[in-house]
Short mmCIF file of C-alpha atoms in Angstrom, two decimals:
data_model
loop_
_atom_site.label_atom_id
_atom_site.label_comp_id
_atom_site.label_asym_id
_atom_site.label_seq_id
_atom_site.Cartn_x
_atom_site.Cartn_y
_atom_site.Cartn_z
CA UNK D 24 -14.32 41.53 -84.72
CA UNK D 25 -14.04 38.63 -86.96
CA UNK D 26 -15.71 35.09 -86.67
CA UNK D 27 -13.01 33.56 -85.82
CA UNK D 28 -12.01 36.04 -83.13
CA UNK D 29 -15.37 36.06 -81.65
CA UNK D 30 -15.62 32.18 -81.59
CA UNK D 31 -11.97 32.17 -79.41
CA UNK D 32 -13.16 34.78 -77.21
CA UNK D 33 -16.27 32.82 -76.39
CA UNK D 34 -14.66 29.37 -76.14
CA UNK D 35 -12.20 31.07 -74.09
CA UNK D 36 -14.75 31.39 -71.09
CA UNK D 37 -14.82 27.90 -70.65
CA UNK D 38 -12.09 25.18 -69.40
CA UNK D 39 -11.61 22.24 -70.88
CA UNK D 40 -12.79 22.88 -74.63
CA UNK D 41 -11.44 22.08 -77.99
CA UNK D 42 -12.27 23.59 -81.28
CA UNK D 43 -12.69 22.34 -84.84
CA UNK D 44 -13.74 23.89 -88.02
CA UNK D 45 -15.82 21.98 -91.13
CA UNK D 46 -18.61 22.16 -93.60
CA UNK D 47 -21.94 21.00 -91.33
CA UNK D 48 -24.30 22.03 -89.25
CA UNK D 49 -23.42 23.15 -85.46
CA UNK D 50 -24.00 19.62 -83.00
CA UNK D 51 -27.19 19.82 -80.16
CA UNK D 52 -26.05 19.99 -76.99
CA UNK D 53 -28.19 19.78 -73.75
CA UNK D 54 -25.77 21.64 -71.26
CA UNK D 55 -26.81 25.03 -70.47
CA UNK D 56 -23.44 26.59 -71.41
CA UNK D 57 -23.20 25.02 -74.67
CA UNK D 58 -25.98 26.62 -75.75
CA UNK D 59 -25.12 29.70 -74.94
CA UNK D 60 -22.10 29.14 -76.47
CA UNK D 61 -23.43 27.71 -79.78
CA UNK D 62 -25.96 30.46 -79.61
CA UNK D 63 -22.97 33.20 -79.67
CA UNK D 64 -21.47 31.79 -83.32
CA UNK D 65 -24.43 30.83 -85.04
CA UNK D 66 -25.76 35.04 -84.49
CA UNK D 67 -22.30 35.30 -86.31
CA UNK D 68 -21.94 32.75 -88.31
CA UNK D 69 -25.47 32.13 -90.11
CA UNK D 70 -22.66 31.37 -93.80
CA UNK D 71 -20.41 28.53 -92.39
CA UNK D 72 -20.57 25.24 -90.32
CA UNK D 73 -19.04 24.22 -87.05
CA UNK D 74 -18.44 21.59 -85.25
CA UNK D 75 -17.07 21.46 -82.01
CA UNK D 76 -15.77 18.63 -79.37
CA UNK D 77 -15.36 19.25 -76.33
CA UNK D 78 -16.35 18.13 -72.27
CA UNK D 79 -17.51 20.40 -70.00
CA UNK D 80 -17.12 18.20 -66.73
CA UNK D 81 -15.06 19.79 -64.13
CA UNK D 82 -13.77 17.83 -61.40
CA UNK D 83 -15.93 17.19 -58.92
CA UNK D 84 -18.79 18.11 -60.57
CA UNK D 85 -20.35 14.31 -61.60
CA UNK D 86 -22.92 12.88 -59.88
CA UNK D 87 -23.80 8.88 -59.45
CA UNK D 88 -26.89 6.88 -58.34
CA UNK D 89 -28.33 3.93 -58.67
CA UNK D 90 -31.93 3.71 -61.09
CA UNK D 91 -33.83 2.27 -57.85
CA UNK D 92 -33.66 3.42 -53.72
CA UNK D 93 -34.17 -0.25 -53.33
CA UNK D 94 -34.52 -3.86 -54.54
CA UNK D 95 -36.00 -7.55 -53.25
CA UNK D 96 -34.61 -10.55 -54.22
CA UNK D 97 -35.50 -14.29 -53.14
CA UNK D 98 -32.44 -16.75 -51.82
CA UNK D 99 -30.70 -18.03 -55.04
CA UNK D 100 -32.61 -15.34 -57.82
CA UNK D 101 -31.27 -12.82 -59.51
CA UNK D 102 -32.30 -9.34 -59.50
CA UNK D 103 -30.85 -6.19 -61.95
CA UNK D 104 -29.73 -2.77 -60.65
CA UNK D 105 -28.53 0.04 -63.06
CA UNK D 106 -25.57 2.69 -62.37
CA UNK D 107 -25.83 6.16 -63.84
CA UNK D 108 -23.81 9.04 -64.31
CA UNK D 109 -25.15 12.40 -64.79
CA UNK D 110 -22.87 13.44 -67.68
CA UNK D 111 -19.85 12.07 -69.34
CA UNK D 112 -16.67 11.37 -67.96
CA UNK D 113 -13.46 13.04 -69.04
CA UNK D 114 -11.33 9.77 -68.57
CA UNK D 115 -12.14 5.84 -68.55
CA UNK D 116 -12.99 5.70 -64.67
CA UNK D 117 -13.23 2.37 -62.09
CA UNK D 118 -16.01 2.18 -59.39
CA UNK D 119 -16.03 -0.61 -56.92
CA UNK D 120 -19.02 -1.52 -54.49
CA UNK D 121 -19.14 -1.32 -50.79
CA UNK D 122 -21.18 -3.24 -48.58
CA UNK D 123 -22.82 -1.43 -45.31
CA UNK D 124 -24.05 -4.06 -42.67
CA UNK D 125 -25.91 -2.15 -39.52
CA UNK D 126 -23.18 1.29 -39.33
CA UNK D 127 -20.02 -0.37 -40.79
CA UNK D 128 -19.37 0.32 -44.25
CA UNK D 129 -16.38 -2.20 -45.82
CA UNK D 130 -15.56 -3.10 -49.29
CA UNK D 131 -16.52 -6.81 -48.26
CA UNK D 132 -19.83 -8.45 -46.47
CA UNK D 133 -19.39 -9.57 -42.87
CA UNK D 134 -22.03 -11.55 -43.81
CA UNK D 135 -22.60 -12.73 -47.27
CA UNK D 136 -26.02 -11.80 -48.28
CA UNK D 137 -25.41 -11.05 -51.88
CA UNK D 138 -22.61 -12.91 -54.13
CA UNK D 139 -19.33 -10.25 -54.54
CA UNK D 140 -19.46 -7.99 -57.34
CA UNK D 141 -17.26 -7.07 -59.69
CA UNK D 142 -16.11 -3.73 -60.48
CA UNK D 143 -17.47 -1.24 -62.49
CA UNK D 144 -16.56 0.80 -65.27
CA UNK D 145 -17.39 4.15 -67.04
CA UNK D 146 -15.54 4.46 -70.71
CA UNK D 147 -14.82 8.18 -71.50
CA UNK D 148 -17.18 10.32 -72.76
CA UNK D 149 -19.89 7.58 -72.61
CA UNK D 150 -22.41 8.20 -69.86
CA UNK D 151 -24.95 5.41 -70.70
CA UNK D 152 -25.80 3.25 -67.62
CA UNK D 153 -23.95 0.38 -66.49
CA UNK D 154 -26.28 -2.54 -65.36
CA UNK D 155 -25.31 -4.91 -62.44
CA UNK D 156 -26.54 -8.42 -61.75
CA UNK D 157 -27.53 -9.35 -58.01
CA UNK D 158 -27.90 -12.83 -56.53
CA UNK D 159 -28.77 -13.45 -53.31
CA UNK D 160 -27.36 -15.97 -51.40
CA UNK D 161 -28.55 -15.65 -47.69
CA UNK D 162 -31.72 -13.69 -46.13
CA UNK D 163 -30.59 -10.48 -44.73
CA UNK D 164 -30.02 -6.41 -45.71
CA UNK D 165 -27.51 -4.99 -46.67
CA UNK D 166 -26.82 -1.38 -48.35
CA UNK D 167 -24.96 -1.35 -51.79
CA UNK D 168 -22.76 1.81 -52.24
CA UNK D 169 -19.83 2.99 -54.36
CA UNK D 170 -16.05 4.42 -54.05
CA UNK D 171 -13.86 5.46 -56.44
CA UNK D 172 -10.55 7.54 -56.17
CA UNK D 173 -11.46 9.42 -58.91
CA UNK D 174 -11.64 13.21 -58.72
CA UNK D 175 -14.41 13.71 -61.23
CA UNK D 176 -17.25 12.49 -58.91
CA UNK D 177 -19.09 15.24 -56.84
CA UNK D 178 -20.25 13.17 -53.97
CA UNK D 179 -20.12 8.92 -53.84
CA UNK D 180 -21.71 8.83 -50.50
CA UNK D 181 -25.07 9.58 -51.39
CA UNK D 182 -25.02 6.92 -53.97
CA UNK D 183 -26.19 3.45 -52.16
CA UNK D 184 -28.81 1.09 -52.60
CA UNK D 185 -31.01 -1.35 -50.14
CA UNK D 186 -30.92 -4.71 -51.31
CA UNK D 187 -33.49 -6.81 -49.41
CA UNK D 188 -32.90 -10.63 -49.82
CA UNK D 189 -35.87 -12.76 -48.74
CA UNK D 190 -36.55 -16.80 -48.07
CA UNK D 191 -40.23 -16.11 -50.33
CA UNK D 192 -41.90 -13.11 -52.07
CA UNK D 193 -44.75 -14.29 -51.38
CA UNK D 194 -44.36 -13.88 -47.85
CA UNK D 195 -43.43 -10.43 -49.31
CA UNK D 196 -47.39 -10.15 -49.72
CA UNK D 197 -49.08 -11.70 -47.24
CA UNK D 198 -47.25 -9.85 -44.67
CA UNK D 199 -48.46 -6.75 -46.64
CA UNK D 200 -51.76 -7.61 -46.33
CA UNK D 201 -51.53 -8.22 -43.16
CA UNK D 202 -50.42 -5.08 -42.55
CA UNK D 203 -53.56 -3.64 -43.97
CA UNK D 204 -55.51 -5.66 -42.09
CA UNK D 205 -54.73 -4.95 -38.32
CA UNK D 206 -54.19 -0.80 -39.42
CA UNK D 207 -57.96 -1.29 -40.13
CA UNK D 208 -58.50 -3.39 -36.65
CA UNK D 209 -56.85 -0.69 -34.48
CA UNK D 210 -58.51 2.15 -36.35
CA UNK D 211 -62.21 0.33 -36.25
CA UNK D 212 -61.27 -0.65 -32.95
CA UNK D 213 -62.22 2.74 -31.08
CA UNK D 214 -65.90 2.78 -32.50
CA UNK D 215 -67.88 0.62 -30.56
CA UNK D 216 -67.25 2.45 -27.02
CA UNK D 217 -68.35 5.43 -28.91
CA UNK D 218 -71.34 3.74 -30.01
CA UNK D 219 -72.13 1.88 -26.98
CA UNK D 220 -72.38 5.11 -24.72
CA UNK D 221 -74.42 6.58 -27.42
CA UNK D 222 -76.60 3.93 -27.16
CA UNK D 223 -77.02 3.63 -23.56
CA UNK D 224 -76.73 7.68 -23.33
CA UNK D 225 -74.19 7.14 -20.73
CA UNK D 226 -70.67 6.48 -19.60
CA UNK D 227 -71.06 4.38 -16.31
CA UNK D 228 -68.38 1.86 -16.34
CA UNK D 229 -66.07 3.43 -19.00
CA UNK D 230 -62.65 4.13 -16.91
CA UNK D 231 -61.75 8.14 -17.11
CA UNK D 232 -58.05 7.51 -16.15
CA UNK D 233 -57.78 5.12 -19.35
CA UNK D 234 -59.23 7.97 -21.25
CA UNK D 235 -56.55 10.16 -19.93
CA UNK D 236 -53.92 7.80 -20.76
CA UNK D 237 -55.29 6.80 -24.30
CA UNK D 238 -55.33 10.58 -24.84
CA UNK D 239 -51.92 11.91 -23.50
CA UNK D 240 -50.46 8.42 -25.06
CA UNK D 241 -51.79 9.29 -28.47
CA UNK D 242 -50.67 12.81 -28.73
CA UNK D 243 -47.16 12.14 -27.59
CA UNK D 244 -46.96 9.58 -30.45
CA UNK D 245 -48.71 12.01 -32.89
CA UNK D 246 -46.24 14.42 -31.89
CA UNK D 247 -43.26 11.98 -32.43
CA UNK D 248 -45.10 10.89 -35.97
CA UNK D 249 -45.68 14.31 -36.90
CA UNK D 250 -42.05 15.38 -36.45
CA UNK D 251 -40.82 12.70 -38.17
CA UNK D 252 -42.47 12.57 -41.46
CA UNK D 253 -43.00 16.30 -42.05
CA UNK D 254 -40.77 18.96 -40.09
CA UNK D 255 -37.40 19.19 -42.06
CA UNK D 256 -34.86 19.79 -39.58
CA UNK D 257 -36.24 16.90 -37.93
CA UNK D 258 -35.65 14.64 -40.95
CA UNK D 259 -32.38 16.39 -41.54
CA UNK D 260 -31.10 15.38 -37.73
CA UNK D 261 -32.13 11.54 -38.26
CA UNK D 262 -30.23 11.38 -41.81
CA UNK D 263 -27.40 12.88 -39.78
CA UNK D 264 -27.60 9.72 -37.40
CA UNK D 265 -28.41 7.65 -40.05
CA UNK D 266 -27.18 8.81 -42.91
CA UNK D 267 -28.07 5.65 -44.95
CA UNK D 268 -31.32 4.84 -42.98
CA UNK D 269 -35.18 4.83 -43.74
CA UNK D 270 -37.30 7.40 -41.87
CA UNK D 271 -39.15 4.55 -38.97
CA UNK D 272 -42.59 6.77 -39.87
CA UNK D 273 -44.27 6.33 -42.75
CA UNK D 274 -48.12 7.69 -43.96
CA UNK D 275 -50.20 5.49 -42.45
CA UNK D 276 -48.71 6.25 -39.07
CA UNK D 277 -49.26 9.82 -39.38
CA UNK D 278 -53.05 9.05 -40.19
CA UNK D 279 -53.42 6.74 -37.78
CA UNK D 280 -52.27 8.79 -34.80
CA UNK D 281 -54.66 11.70 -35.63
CA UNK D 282 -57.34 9.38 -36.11
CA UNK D 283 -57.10 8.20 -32.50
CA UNK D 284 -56.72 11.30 -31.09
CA UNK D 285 -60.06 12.63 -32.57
CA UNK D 286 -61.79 10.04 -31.70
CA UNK D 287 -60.56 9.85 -28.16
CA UNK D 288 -61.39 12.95 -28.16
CA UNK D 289 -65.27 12.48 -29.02
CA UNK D 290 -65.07 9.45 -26.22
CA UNK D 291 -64.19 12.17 -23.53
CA UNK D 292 -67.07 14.81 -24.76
CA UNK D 293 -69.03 12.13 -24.49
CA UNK D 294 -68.50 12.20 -20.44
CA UNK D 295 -69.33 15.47 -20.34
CA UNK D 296 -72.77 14.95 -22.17
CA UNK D 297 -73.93 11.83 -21.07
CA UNK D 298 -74.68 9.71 -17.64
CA UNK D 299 -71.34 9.33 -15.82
CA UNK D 300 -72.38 8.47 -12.07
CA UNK D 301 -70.13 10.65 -10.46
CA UNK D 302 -67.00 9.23 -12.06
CA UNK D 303 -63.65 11.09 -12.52
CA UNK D 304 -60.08 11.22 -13.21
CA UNK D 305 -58.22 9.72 -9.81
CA UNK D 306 -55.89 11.78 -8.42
CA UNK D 307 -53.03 9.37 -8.85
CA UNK D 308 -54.08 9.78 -12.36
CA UNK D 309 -53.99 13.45 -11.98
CA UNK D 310 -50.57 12.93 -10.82
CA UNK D 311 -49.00 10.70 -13.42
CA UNK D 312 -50.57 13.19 -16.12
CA UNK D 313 -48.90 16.26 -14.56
CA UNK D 314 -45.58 14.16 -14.34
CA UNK D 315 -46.18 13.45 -17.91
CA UNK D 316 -46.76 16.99 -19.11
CA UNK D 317 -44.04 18.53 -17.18
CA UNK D 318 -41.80 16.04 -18.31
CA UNK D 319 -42.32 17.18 -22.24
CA UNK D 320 -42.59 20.29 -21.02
CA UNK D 321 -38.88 20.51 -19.58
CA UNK D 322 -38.01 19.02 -22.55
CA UNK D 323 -39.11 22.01 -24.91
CA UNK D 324 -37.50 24.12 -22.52
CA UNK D 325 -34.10 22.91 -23.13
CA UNK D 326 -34.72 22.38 -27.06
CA UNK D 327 -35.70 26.13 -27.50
CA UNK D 328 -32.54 26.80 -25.59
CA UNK D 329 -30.19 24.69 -27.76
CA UNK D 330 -29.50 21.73 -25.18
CA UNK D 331 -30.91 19.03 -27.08
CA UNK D 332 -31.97 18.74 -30.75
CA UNK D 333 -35.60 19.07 -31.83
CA UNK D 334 -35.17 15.01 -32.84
CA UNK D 335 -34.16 14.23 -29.11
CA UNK D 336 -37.35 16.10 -27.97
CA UNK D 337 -39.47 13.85 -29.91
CA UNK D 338 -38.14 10.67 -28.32
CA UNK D 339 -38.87 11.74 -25.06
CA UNK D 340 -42.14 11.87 -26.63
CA UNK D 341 -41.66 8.25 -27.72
CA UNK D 342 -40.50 7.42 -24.12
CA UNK D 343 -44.27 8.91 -22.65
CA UNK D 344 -46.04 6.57 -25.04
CA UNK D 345 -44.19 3.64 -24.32
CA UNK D 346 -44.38 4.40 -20.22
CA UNK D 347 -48.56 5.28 -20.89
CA UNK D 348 -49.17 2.07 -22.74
CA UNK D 349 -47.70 0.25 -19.56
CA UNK D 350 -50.35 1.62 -17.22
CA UNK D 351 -53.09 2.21 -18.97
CA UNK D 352 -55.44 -0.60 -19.02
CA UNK D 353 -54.72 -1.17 -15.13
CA UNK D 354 -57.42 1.37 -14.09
CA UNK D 355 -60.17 -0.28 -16.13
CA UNK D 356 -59.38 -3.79 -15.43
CA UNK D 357 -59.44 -2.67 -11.70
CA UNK D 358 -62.74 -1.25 -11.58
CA UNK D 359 -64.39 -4.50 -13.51
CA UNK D 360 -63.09 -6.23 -10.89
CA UNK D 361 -64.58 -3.54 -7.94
CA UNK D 362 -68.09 -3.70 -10.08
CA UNK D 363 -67.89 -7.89 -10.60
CA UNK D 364 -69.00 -6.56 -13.97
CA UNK D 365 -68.10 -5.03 -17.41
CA UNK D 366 -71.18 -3.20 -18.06
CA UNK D 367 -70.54 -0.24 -20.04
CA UNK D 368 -67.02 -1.34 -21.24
CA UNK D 369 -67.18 -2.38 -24.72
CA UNK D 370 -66.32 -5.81 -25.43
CA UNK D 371 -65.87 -5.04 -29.45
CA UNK D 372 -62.81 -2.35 -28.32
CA UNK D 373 -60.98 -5.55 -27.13
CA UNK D 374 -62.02 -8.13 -29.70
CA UNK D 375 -60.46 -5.41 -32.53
CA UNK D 376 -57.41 -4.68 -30.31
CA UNK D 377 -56.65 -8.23 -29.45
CA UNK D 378 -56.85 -8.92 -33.59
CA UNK D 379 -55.00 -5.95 -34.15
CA UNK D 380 -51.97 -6.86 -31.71
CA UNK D 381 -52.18 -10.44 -32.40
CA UNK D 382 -51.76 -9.87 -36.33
CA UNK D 383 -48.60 -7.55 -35.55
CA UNK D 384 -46.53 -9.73 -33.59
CA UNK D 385 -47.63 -12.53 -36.28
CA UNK D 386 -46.43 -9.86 -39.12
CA UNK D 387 -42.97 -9.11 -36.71
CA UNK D 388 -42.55 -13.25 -36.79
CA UNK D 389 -43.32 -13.64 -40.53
CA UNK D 390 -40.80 -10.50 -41.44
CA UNK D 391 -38.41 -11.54 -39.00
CA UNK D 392 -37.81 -15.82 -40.61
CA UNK D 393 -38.24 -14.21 -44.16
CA UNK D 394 -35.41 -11.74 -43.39
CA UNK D 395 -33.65 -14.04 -41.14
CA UNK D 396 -33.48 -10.97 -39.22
CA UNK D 397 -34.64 -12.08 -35.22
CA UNK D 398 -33.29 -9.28 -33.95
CA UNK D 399 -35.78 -7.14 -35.01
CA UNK D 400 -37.81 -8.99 -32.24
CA UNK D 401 -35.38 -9.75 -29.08
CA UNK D 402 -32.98 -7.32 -30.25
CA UNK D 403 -35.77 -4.44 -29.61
CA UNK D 404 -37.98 -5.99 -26.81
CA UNK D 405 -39.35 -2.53 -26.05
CA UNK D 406 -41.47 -3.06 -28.82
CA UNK D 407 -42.08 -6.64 -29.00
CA UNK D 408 -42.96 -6.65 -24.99
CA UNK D 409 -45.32 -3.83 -25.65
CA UNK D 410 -47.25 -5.41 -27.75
CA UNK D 411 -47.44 -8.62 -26.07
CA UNK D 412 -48.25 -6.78 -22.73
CA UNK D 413 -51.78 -4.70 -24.42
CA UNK D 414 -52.47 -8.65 -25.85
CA UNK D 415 -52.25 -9.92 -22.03
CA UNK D 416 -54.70 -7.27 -21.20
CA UNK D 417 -57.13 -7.79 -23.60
CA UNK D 418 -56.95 -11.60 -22.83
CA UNK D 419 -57.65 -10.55 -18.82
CA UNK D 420 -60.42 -8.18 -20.64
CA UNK D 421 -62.70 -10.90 -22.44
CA UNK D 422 -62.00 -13.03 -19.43
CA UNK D 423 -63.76 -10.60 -17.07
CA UNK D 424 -66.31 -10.40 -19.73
CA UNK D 425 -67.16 -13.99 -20.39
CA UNK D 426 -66.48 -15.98 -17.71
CA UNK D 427 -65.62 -14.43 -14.30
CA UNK D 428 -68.63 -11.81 -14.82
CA UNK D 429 -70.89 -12.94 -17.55
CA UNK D 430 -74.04 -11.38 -18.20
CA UNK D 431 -73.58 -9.31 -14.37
CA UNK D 432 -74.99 -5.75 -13.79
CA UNK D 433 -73.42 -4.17 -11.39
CA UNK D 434 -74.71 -2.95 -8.04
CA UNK D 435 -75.93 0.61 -7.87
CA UNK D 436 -75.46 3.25 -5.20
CA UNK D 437 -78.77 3.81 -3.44
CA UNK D 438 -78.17 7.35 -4.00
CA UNK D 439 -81.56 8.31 -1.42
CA UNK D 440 -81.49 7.07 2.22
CA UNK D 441 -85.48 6.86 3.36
CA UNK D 442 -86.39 8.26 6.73
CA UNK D 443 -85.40 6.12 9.54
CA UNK D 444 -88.72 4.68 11.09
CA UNK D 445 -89.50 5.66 14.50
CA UNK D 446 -90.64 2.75 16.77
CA UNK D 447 -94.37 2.54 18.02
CA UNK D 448 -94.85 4.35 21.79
CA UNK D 449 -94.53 2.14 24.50
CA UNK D 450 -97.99 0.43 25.57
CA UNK D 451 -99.23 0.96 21.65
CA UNK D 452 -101.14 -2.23 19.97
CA UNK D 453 -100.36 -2.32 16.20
CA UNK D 454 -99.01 1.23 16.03
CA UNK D 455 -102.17 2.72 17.92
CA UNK D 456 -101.67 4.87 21.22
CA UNK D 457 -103.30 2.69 24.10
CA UNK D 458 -105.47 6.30 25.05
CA UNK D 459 -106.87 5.80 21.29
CA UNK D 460 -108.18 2.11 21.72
CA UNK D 461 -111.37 0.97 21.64
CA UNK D 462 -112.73 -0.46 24.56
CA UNK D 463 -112.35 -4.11 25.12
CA UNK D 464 -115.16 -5.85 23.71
CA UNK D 465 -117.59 -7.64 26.96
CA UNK D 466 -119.38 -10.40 26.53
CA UNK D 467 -123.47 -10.06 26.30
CA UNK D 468 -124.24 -11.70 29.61
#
């Protein structure tokens, strides 16, 4: 076979390619079939040069995203986004942007966050990325995306951006730090019941239902957290829902939730090692547990059996937490009040949870103005009332603590009765049988 027979034959396996012959040295490519091809002539053809043109994108087969997932930009600023293509296009091709408020995806904003944009365009054979200028023009969110009626383009819908447009950036920080600073408060916050009942080598006046609670609360979230950020299916289910959304769980949930279920976990070893006083679960906490259980429980059931999806079993999960965290202070609050003290309930636990909820609904207020986004807050009061209810608590907690029972110690079961005293016998003088008295005393006459 002769080079220029064995050159057609190879070109001839691929679509879309045109062939030229000259004096030079055969062009670098970086797709894979290229270099095959390339490979093929230069084993026969070490004594003459090639060069070749040619595109090897089939329709359908180019990809487009955006160089960032996401961008922030204050009111009135400017911010830059790039638009690449994964290979060159075979024609001189149009994009236009799409705006996605909430679920609705238009070709216009609703509500104008960001100032229009212009079209795009991708010149033939050039795959270099097109940069786009953003200004924002109201606080608010709104997801960037693409069309085109081009057939050349594997998949548009994947290709979107987040563009966050905020009253201050510094806000932007201090809300972060923030952040960081009430994760620390809740994780601390668990430490000082430990260490108090270490201390006092007992657990008298430390609520067992709330331990229950904290403990079946906890793992129902861990299990929700858990599912979230690692199990696949799970993720893939969500995207499905929310195929442009952001995964609600994030690291330092994750850690957080197995944090406080090992240490809630020491707390309730602790009752089995130390001084408890005959406390114990109640049996309408007993009750609510079993309820609890049962509940995820049935759930499982009809997961394993293709009812519901494995992403619906983890917000029933969600829906325990949220109906624990409603109940679970009651029990210790309760017995303060039956003891008129707070003796062996730490104080510290509340101070840390009180700064802990107190900086989140601060952080909730601070996101919400710099977003303009309020209902993030009375849109979702599930989880703006929860944490306002825990703050209530602990407010009713350092009350009992330093004012209504300051500095009491609570009354203790007299836990042996003495013997009941039997009354002298009748006719006795100062306990002593009248047979066993002296004589009266006479008087000398």
């Amino acid at each position: 076979m002769s080079i220029d027979q064995l050159i057609l034959t190879v070109l001839s396996w691929n679509v879309g390619l045109s062939l030229g012959f000259g004096l030079g040295d055969v062009g670098s490519s970086s797709n894979m079939g290229m270099e095959f091809i390339e490979t093929r002539i230069e084993r026969g053809a070490n004594n003459i040069g090639l060069g070749i043109s040619f595109s090897t994108n089939m329709t359908g087969s180019t990809e487009v995203h955006f160089c960032e997932d996401s961008i922030r930009i204050e009111v009135e600023k400017n911010g830059t986004v790039c638009v690449n293509v994964s290979h060159p296009l075979n024609e001189t091709t149009t994009l236009e942007f799409t705006y996605q408020e909430g679920d609705n995806i238009s070709d216009y904003q609703q509500h104008v966050i960001i100032k229009a944009l212009n079209n795009v365009t991708f010149m033939a054979n050039d795959s270099r990325p097109v940069k786009v200028t953003i200004k924002g023009v109201h606080p608010g969110h709104v997801i960037l995306g693409l069309s085109s009626n081009s057939t050349e383009f594997k998949n548009l819908t994947s290709a979107y951006i987040r563009i966050d447009v905020v009253h201050s950036a510094a806000l932007v920080v201090i809300n972060s730090v923030i952040g960081w600073i009430y994760f620390v408060a809740w994780s601390v916050s668990f430490y000082p019941q430990v260490y108090i009942n270490w201390r006092r080598k007992s657990v008298v006046g430390l609520n067992f239902d709330f331990l229950g609670y904290n403990l079946t609360g906890f793992l129902a979230y861990g299990f929700f957290n858990v599912g979230m950020y690692w199990v696949k299916d799970v993720q893939d289910q969500y995207e499905a829902q929310h195929p442009r959304g952001i995964n609600p769980v994030q690291v330092n949930d994750v850690f957080f939730t197995l944090h406080a279920v090992f240490i809630t976990t020491v707390t309730i070893l602790q009752c089995f090692i130390y001084e408890r006083g005959g406390q114990r679960v109640s049996w309408v906490s007993r009750f609510i547990l079993a309820g609890a259980w049962l509940f995820a429980l049935t759930g499982l059931v009809l997961t394993l059996t293709k009812v519901i999806t494995w992403l619906t079993y983890l917000y029933y999960f969600s829906y325990i937490k949220l109906g624990v965290t409603l109940i679970k202070y009651v029990p210790q609050a309760f017995m303060n009040f039956r003891r008129k003290s707070t003796d062996g309930w730490s104080i510290g636990n509340v101070l840390l949870d009180f700064t802990g909820g107190s900086l989140s609904l601060l952080q909730m207020f601070l996101i919400s103005y710099n977003n303009n986004d309020w209902g993030s807050i009375f849109g979702d009061p599930t989880k703006f009332g929860l944490g306002f209810f825990s703050i209530l608590f602990d407010i009713l907690f350092m009350v009992q603590h330093y004012i209504l029972y300051r500095n009491n110690v609570p009354y203790e079961a007299v836990q042996q009765v003495p013997k009941e005293i039997e009354p002298p016998p009748y006719g006795s003088v100062n306990g002593v049988p009248k047979e066993k008295q002296p004589p009266p005393y006479e008087a000398v006459r």
